[in-house]
Each structure stands twice: as structure tokens, then as C-alpha cells.
CSV table of C-alpha atoms in Angstrom, one decimal:
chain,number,residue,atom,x,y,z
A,1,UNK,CA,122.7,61.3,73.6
A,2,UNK,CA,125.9,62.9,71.9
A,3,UNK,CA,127.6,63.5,75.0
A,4,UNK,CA,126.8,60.2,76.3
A,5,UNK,CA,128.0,58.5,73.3
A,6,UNK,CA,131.6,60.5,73.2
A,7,UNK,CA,131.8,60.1,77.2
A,8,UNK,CA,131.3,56.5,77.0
A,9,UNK,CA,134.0,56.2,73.7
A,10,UNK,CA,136.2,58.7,75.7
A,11,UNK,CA,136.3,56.6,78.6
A,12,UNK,CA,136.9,53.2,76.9
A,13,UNK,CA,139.7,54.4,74.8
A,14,UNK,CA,141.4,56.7,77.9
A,15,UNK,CA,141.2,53.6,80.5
A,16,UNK,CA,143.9,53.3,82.5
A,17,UNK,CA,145.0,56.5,81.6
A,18,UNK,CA,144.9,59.9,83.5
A,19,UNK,CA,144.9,63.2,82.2
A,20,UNK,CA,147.0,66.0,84.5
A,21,UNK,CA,145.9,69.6,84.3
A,22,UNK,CA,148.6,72.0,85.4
A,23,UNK,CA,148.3,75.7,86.0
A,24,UNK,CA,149.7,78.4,87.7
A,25,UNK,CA,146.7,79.4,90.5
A,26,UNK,CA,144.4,77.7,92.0
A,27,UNK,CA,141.8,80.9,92.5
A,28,UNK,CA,141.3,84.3,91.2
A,29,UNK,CA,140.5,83.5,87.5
A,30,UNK,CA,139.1,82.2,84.8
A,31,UNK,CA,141.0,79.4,84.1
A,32,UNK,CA,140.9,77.6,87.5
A,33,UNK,CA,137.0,78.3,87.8
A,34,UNK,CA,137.3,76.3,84.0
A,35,UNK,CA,139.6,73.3,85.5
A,36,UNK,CA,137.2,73.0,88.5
A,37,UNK,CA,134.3,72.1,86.4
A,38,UNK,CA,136.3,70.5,83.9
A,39,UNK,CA,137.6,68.1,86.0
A,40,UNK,CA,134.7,67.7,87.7
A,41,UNK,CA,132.6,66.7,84.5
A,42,UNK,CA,135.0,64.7,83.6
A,43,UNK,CA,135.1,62.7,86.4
A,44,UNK,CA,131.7,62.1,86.0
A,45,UNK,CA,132.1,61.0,82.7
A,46,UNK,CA,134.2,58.2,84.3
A,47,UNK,CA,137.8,59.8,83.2
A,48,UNK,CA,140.5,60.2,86.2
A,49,UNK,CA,141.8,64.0,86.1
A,50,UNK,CA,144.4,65.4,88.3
A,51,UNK,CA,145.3,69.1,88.9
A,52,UNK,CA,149.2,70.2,89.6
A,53,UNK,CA,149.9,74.0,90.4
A,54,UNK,CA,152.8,75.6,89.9
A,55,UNK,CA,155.1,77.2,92.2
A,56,UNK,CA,156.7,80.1,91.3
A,57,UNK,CA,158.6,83.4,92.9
A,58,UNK,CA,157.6,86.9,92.7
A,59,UNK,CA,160.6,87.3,89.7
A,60,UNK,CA,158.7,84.5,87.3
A,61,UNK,CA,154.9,85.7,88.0
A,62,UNK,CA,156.5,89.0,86.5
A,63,UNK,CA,158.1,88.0,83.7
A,64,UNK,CA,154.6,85.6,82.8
A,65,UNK,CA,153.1,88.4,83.4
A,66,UNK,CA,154.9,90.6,80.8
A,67,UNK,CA,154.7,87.8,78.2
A,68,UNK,CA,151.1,87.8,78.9
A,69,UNK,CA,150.4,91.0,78.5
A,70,UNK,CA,152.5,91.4,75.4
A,71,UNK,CA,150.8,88.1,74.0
A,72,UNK,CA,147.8,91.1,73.9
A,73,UNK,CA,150.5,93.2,72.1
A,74,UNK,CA,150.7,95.7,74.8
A,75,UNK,CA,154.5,96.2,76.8
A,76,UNK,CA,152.8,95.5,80.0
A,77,UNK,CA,156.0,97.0,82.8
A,78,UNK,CA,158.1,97.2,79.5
A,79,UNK,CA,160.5,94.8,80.7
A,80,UNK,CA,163.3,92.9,79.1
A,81,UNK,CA,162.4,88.9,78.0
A,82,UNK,CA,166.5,88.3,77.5
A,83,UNK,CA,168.4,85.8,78.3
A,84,UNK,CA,168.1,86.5,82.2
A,85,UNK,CA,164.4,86.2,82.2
A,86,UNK,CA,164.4,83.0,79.9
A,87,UNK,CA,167.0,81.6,82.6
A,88,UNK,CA,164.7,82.3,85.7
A,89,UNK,CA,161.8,81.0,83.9
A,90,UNK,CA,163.9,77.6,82.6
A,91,UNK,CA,164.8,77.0,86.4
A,92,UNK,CA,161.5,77.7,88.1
A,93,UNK,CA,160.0,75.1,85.9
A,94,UNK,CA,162.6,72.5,86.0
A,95,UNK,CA,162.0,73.0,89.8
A,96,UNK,CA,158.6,72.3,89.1
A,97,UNK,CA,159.3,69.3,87.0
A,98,UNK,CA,160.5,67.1,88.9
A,99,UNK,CA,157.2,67.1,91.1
A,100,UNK,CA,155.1,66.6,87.4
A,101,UNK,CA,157.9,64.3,86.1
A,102,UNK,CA,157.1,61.5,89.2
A,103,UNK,CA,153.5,61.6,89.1
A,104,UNK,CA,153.5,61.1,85.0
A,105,UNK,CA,153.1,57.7,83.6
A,106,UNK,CA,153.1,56.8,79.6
A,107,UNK,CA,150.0,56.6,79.3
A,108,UNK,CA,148.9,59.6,80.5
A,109,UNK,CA,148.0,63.4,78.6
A,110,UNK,CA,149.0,66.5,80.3
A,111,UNK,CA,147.8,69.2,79.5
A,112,UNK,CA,149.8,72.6,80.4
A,113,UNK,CA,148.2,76.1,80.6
A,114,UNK,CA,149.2,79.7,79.5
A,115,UNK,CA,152.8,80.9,79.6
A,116,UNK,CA,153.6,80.2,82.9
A,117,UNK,CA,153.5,76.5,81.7
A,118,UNK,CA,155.0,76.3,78.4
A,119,UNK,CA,158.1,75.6,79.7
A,120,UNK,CA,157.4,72.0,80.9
A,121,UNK,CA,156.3,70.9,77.3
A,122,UNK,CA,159.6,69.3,77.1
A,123,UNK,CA,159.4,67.4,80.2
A,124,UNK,CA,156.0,66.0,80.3
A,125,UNK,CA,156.4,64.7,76.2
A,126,UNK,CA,159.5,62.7,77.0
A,127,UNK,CA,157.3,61.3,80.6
A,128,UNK,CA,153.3,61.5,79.2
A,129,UNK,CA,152.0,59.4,76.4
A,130,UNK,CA,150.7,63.6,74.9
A,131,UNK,CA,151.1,66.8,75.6
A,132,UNK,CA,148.5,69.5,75.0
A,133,UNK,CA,149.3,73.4,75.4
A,134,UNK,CA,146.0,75.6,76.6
A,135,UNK,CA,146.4,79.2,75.6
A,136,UNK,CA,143.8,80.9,77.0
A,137,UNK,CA,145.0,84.5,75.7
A,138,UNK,CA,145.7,86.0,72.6
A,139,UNK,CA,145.2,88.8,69.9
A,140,UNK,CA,143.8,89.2,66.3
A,141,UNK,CA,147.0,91.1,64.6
A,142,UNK,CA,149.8,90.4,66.2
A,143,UNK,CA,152.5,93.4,65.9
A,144,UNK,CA,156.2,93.9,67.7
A,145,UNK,CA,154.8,93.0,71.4
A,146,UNK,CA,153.0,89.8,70.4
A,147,UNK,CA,155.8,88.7,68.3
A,148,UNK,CA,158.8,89.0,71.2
A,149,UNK,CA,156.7,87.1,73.5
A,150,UNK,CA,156.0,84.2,71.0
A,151,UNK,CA,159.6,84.1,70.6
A,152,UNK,CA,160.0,83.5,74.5
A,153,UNK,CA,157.7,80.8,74.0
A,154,UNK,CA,158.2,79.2,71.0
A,155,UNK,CA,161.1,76.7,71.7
A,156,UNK,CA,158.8,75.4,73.9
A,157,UNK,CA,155.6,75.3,72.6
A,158,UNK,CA,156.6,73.8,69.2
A,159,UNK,CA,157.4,70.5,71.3
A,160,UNK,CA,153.9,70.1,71.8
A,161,UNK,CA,151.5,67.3,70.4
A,162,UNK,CA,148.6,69.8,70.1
A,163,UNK,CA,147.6,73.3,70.5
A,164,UNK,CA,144.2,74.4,72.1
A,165,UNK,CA,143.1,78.4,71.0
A,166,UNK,CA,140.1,80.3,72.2
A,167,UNK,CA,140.2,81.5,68.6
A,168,UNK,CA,141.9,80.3,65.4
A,169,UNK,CA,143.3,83.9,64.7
A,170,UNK,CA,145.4,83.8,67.7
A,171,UNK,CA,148.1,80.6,66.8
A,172,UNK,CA,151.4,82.1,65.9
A,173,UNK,CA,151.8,81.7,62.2
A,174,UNK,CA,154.7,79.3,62.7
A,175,UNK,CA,153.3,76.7,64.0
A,176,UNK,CA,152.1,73.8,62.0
A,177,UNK,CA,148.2,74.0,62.0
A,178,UNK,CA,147.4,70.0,62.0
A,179,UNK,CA,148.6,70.3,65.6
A,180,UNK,CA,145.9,73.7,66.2
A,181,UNK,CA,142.6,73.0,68.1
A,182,UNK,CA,140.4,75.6,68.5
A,183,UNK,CA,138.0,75.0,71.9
A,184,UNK,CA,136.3,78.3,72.9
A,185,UNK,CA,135.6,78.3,76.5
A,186,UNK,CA,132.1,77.6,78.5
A,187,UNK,CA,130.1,78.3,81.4
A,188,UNK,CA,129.0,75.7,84.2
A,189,UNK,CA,125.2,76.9,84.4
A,190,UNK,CA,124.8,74.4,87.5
A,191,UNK,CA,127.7,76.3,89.3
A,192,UNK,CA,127.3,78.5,92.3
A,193,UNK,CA,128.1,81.3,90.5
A,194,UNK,CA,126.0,80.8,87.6
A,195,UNK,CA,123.1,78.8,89.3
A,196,UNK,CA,119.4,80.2,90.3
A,197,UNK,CA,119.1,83.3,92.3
A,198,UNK,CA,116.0,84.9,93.2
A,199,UNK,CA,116.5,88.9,93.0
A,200,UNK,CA,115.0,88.9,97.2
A,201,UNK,CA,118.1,86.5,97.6
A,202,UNK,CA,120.8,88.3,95.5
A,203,UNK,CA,120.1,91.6,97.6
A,204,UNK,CA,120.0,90.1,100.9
A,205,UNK,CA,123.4,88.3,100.7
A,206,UNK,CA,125.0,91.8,99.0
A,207,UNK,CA,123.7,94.1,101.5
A,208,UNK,CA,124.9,91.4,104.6
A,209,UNK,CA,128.3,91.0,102.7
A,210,UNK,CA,128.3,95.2,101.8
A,211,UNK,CA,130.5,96.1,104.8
A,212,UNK,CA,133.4,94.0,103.6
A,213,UNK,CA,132.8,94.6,99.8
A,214,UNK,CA,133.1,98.1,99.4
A,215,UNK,CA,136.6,99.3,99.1
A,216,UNK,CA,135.0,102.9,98.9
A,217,UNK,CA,134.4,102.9,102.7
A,218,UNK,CA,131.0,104.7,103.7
A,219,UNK,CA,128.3,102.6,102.9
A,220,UNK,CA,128.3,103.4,99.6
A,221,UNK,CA,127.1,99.8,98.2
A,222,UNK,CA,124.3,99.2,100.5
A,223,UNK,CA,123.1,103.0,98.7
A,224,UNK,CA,123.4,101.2,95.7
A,225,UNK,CA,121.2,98.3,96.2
A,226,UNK,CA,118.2,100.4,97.1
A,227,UNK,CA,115.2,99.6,95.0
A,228,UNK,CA,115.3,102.4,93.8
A,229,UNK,CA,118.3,102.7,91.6
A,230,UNK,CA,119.8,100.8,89.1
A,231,UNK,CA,123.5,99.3,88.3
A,232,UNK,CA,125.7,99.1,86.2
A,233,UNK,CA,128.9,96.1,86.6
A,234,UNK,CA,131.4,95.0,85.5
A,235,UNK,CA,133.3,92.3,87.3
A,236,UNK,CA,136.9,91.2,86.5
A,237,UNK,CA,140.5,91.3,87.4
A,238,UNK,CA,142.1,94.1,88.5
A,239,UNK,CA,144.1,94.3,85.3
A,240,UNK,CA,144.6,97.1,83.1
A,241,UNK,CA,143.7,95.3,80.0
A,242,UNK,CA,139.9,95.0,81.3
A,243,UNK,CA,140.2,99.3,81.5
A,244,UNK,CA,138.4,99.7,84.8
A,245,UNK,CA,139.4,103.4,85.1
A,246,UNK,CA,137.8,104.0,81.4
A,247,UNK,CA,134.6,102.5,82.8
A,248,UNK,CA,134.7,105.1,85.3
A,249,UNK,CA,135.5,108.0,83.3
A,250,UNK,CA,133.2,107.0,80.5
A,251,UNK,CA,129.9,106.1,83.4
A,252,UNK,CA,131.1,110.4,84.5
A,253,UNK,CA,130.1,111.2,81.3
A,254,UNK,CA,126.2,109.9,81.8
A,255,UNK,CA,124.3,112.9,81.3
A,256,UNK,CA,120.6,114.3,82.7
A,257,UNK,CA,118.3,112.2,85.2
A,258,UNK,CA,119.8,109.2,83.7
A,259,UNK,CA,122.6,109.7,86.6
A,260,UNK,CA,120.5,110.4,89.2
A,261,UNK,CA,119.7,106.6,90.1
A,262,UNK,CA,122.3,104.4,88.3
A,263,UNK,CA,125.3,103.4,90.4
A,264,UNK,CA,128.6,101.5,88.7
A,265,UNK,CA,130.0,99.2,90.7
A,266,UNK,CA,133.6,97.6,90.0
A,267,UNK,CA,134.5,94.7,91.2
A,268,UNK,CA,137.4,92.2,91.3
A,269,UNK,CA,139.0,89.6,93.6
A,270,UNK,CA,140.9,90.4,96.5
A,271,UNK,CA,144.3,90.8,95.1
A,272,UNK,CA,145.9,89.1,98.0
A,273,UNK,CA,144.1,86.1,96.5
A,274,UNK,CA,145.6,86.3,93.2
A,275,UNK,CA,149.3,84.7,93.3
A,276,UNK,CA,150.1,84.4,89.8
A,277,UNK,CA,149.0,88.7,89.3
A,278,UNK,CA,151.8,90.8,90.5
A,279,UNK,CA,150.0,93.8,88.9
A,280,UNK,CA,146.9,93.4,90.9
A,281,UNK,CA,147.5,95.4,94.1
A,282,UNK,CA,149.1,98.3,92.0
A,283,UNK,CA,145.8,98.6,89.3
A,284,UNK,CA,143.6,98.9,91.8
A,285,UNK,CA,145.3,101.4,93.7
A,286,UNK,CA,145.3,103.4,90.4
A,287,UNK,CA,141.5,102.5,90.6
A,288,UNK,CA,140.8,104.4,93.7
A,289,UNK,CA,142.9,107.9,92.6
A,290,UNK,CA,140.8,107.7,89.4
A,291,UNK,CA,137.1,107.3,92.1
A,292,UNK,CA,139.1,110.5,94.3
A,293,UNK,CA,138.8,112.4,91.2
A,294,UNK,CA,135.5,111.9,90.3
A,295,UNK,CA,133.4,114.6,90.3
A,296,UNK,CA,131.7,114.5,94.1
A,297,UNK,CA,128.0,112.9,92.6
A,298,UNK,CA,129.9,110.7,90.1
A,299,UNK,CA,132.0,109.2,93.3
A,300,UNK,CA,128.8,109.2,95.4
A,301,UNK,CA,127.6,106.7,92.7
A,302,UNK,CA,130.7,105.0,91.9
A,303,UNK,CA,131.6,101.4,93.7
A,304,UNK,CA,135.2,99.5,94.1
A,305,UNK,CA,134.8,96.1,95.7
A,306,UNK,CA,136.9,93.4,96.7
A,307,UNK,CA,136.0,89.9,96.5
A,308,UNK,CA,137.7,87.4,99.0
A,309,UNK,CA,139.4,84.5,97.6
A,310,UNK,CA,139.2,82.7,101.2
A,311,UNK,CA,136.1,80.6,100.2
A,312,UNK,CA,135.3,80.3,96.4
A,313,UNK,CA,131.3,79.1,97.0
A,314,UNK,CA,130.8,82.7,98.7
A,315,UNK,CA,132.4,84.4,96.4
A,316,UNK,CA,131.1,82.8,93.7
A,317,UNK,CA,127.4,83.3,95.2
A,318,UNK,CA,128.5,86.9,95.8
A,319,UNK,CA,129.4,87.1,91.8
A,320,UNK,CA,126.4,85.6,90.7
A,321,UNK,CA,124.0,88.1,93.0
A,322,UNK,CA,125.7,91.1,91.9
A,323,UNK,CA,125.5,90.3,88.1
A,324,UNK,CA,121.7,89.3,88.7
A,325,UNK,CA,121.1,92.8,90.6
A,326,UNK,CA,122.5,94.6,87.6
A,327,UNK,CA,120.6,96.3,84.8
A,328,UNK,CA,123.4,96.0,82.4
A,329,UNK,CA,126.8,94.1,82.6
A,330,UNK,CA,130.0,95.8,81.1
A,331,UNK,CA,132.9,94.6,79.9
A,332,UNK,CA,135.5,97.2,78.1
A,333,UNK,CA,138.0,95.3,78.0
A,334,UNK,CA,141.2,96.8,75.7
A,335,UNK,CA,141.6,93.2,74.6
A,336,UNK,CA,140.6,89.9,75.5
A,337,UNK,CA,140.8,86.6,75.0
A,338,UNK,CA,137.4,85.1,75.4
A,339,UNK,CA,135.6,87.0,79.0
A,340,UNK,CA,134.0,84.0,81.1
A,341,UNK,CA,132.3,86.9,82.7
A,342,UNK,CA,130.7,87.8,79.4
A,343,UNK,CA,129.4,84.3,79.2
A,344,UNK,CA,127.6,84.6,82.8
A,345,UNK,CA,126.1,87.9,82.3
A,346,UNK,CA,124.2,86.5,79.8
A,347,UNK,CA,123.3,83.3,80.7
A,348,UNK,CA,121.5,85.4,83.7
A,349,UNK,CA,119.6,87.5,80.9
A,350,UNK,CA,121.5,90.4,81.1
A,351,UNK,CA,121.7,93.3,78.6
A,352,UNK,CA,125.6,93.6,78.1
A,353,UNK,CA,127.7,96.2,76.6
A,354,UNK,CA,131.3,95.3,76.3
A,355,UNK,CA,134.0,95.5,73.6
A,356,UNK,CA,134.6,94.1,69.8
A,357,UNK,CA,137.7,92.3,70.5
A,358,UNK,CA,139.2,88.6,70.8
A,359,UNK,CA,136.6,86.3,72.0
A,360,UNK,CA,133.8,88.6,72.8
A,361,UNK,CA,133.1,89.3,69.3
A,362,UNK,CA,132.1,85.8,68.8
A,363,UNK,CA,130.0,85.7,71.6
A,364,UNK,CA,127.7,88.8,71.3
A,365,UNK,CA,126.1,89.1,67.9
A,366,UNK,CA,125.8,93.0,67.9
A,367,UNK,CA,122.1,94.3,67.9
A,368,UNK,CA,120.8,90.9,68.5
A,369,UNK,CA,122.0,88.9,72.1
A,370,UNK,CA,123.9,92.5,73.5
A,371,UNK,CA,125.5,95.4,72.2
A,372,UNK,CA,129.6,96.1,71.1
A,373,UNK,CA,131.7,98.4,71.7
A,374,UNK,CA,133.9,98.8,68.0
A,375,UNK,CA,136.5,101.2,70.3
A,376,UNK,CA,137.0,100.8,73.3
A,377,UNK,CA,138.7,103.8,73.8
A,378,UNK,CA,136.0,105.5,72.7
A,379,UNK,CA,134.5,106.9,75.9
A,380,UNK,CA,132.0,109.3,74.8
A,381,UNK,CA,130.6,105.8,72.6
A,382,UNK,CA,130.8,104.0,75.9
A,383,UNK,CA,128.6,106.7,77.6
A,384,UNK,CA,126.3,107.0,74.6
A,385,UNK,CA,125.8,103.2,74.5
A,386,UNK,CA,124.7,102.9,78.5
A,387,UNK,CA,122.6,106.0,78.3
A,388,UNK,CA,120.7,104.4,75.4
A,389,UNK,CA,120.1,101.1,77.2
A,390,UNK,CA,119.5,102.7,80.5
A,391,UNK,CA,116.9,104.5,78.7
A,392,UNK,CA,114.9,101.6,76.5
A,393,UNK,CA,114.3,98.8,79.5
A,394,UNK,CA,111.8,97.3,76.6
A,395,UNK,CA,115.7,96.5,74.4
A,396,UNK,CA,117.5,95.7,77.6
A,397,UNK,CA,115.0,92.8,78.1
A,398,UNK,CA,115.2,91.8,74.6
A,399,UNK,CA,118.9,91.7,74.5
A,400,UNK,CA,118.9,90.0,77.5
A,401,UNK,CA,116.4,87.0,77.1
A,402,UNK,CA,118.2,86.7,73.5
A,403,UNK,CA,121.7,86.5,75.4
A,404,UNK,CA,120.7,83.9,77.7
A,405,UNK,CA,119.6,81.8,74.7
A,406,UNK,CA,122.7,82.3,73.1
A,407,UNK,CA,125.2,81.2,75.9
A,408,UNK,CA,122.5,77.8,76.2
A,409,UNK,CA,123.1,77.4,72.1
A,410,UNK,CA,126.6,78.1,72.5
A,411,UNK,CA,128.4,78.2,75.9
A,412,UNK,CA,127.4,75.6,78.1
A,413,UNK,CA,129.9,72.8,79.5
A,414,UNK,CA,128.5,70.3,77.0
A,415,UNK,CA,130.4,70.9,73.3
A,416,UNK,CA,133.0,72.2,75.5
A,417,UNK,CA,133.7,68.7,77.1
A,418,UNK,CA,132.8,66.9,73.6
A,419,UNK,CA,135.5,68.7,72.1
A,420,UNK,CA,138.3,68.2,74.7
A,421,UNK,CA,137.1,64.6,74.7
A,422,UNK,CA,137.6,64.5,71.2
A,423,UNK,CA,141.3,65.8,71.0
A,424,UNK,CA,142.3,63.3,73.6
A,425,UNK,CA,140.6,60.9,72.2
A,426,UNK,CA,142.1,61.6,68.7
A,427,UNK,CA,146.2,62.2,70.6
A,428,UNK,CA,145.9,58.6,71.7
A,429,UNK,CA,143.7,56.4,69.3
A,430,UNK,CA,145.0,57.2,65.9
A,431,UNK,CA,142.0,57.1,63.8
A,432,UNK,CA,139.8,57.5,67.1
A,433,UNK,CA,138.6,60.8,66.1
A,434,UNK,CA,136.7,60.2,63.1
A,435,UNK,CA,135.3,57.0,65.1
A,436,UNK,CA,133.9,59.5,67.5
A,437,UNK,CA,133.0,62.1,65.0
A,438,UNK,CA,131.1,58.8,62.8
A,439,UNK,CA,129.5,57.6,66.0
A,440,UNK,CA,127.8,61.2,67.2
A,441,UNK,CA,126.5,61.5,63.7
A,442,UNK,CA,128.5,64.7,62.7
A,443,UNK,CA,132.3,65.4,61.1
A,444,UNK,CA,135.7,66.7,62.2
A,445,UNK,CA,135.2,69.9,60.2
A,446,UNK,CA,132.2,71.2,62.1
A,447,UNK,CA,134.8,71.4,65.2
């Protein structure tokens, strides 16, 4: 009845209105998978939503990607962010604005995400009724790194009418918090990648899609998926931030019959399929010279795959199968800003070990719904932790059935959409959001 109530407010007060989403990729990560379902609720919900993506050389994907990396506070390649790199990324997007600029009407919100957008703040404001910067990344402490790539952003992210946070710890100190939203992201549990999946079904689309999956050549994955051994995944980027080559050190250090019948498998998107991640192709290159040196029955047992990006149902379906044929779902990530594939893992009621940073600490309560990592660098921890789960199947189902409870409670589309609802509701109806907040019986300050 909430939901209804704000949808039907929402959509009376944004009437004639639409609101523009613009990105910089269209497949390969978290955030498109979030606008697909976004937009597609919100249609539902009876409010017109539009998707622009950017277009961008190889030169500004690598300087984004360097200020996102360094919004982690990492150097990333360690490249400048002078005046030459502020002057490619000012004329990329003014080539890009023109396209948003004659679409835009005054009525409408746009709402712009991640650093490859920031730069059209200006553009859209003087065009769009609002003007709402996403950041989807971000760190705790900032130090030296975080604060050089705020200062690329900042002359253009201070134009904006609001900003939306996965957590409230990572808004630059400078900017004035009655613009700050905090709106952690959610899961679509009717999705195919988050939607039933019978085990029988699960196996029988990995082992028909094996042959193209495993990067490791040899049949290695269709080993894997016999009943009798057990996996352990972690699905992400190819990015070095999400430490794939720690997972397989750390699963090397398994010890005793343990490793004898649990296989890792690592997988990520094709990186062909990934425009806006010039660092793709190169991490997972690293990824196979780290499997060459595995010790021979560590390598036997350990899995690279590749995930097309040329039809997102399959390769959703292929995502959801492998994370409900896995005992346990990793994610040691160095940092992080939220992990969507946290979220999944647990909605499908599995036992997850990942990493006490950024957004994952508010999602796994440690002990009760899955078990954290406090250093991620620690990879004798990292072993320790998998052996103990691996061993106590009775705690892996507890942590699992309490995870899937937790992501329902927590993580589902439904207070995602009521708080986006809310925020535009509140950028173009003045007093609209404690209307809305009145009508759904509850107050601004539990947002």
C-alpha cells in the first residue's frame, strides 16, 4: 500500500514530465543492470523514463577510469588528471551535450551517473527543470587519491540540485549536505538473473554453455559441476579492486581433504562487452599468469570464465545458475561501493564470505546473514574463513536462509523506488516531500 500510495503521488506530481537517465554503458555492470529495472518499474508506476548513453573514446574511458579508481583512493595507471585530461573530458561531453541538450525540456529531471557524467551537470541544469548526480562509488576515509579525483569533479558536481550516495560517508566534505541523498542500491528478485532456478536446471544450462565459459580450456568447468564437488564463486568485473588473483592465492592455501572436491570458479563479463573498462582485457590477462602458477591440483580446481555480453537474458540466466550451484559466494573485494552481486548471492540463500568495506558492511551483518572479511589482504584469514564454512554445511545453511531474509527486509526494488520517488518528488514540488512522507505514514528522517 506504501508503494502504491508514493507511485500514485509520484506520478500526479511528475505528469508531463520525463526523467532522463544517462550513463556511460549500456552492459557489463551494475549500474545498467540497476537502470534496466529502474526504468522499467517506473514505467509501471506510470512515470515516462528515458536512457541516453554516452559516447566516449578510448582517451576519456581512461581518464574515468583513473578518477574512478582513485574515488576508491587507489592511483589506478597512476596517471596525470591536469589540465589536458580535464580538456579531453570537457570536450567529449560537450559532444555529448548537444544530443542531451535537444531532447531536454523544463520540465524534465535528469539524472547523470558516475564520473564519466559529471561533466554535463552544467548543461542539463540550464535545459532540465533538476539535476540529480548518481555516484555509485566511493570510500570511507578519503586520503591523497580520493581527494585529487574530487577535485577533477568538483566544479561540476557542485552545480547539481541533489546528490544520490550508496553511503553517507562517501559525499566529499565540501558539499553542502541538504543537497546529499543517500539511496543504497537493490536487487530485482523477479529478474532473470535473480528469479527461480531449480538446481537440475542451473547445471544443465552451465554444463551446455561450459565449452564457451571456460577461459581455462580443457574442460575444466564441466569437472566442476559434478555432483560430487562443491564451489566456490565469485562473480564480478575483471577489475583489480574486486582482487581476483587474491581469491586464487588465498583458495591455494585450502588445506587437507577440504581441497579435494571444492572447485573456485572466477567469473566476469566478456571484456569485449565492457566499453566504458579499458582495464578489463589487461586484469584478466594477469588473471590467467596467476591460474599458470598455481600449483598443478590448485589449477586443476581453479576456473576463469567469460560471460558474453551479446544477449543479457542468457547471461543473466547463466549468472543466476552459477551463483545457485555454489556452496559459498565470495566477494574480496579491496574496496567497494555497494556489490549488487553481494545482494544476489543472498537473496539465492547463499552462505557468503566477502570483505568489510564500503557498502558490503551494511549489508552482511557479520555472524548473523554471512561472514566478513575485516582484511582483505589477509589471505591466510580468507583461507581460514572458507575452510570453516566448507567444513560446517549446518552454518552455511543458517547464514544462507538468514541472508535471503535480509536482502527481502532490505534490498529489494521496493524502498529503492520509494526513495528515488521521493527525491523527485521533493526537486519539483517544494513541500512535496513531507506530503509524501505524511501520506505513507512515516517521516523524512527514517530515509
Amino acid at each position: 500500500m506504501r508503494l502504491r500510495a508514493l507511485a500514485a503521488h509520484a506520478r500526479e506530481v511528475l505528469r508531463g514530465r520525463v526523467v532522463w537517465h544517462v550513463n556511460a554503458t549500456d552492459a557489463g555492470g551494475g549500474v545498467a543492470e540497476q537502470l534496466r529495472t529502474h526504468l522499467a518499474y517506473g514505467r509501471g508506476a506510470g512515470v515516462v523514463n528515458r536512457w541516453l548513453v554516452l559516447d566516449g573514446d578510448p582517451e576519456f574511458f581512461a581518464i574515468t577510469k583513473r578518477v574512478h579508481n582513485q574515488l576508491h583512493g587507489v592511483p589506478g595507471d597512476g596517471g596525470p588528471l591536469g589540465p589536458a585530461e580535464r580538456d579531453h573530458y570537457r570536450a567529449v561531453l560537450a559532444a555529448n551535450a548537444s544530443g542531451l541538450d535537444e531532447r531536454l525540456s523544463g520540465e524534465d529531471i535528469v539524472v547523470l551517473h558516475d564520473p564519466q557524467t559529471a561533466g554535463l551537470v552544467g548543461v542539463a541544469r540550464r535545459a532540465a527543470a533538476a539535476v540529480v548526480w548518481r555516484c555509485h562509488v566511493g570510500r570511507d576515509e578519503t586520503d591523497a587519491w580520493t581527494d585529487r579525483a574530487w577535485e577533477f569533479l568538483r566544479e561540476h558536481v557542485e552545480e547539481a540540485d541533489s546528490c544520490v550516495f550508496s553511503r553517507a560517508a562517501y559525499a566529499p566534505a565540501w558539499l553542502d549536505p541538504t543537497r546529499v541523498r543517500v539511496i543504497a542500491p537493490s536487487i530485482d528478485p523477479l529478474s532473470a538473473k535473480n528469479g527461480p532456478l531449480t538446481a537440475a536446471d542451473a547445471r544443465s544450462l552451465l554444463l551446455h554453455a561450459a565449452p564457451a565459459l571456460d577461459e581455462a580450456g580443457g574442460g575444466g568447468l564441466t569437472e566442476a559441476l559434478s555432483s560430487r564437488n562443491r564451489i566456490v564463486l565469485q562473480v564480478s568485473r575483471w577489475d583489480r579492486l574486486k582482487d581476483m588473483a587474491g581469491v586464487m592465492t588465498g583458495f591455494g592455501l585450502l588445506e587437507g581433504g577440504l581441497a579435494d572436491d571444492v572447485h573456485l570458479v572466477l567469473a566476469g563479463p566478456q571484456t569485449s562487452g565492457v566499453s566504458d573498462d579499458p582495464e578489463g582485457a589487461e586484469v584478466l590477462l594477469e588473471c590467467r599468469d596467476v591460474r599458470a602458477g598455481l600449483p598443478a591440483a590448485t589449477k586443476r580446481r581453479t576456473h576463469l570464465l567469460t560471460l558474453s555480453m551479446d544477449d543479457l537474458v542468457t547471461n543473466a540466466r547463466l549468472v543466476n545458475a552459477l551463483q545457485r550451484s555454489a556452496e559459498v559466494v565470495v566477494q574480496k573485494s579491496l574496496v567497494e561501493g555497494f556489490g549488487l552481486t553481494v545482494a544476489e548471492a543472498m537473496w539465492k540463500g547463499r552462505a557468503v564470505v566477502a570483505s568489510r568495506v564500503g557498502g558490503i558492511q551494511d549489508q552482511i551483518r557479520h555472524g548473523r546473514d554471512g561472514l566478513l572479511l575485516d582484511d582483505p589482504a589477509d589471505l591466510e584469514a580468507f583461507a581460514q574463513t572458507l575452510e570453516m564454512l566448507l567444513a560446517d554445511p549446518v552454518l552455511a545453511r543458517r547464514l544462507g536462509h538468514a541472508a535471503h531474509e535480509r536482502v527481502l527486509d532490505e534490498y529489494v526494488g521496493d524502498r529503492h523506488l520509494e526513495r528515488w520517488a521521493d527525491l523527485f518528488v521533493s526537486l519539483v514540488a517544494g513541500d512535496a516531500q513531507e506530503i509524501s512522507a505524511r501520506d505513507l505514514g512515516h517521516s523524512p528522517e527514517e530515509e
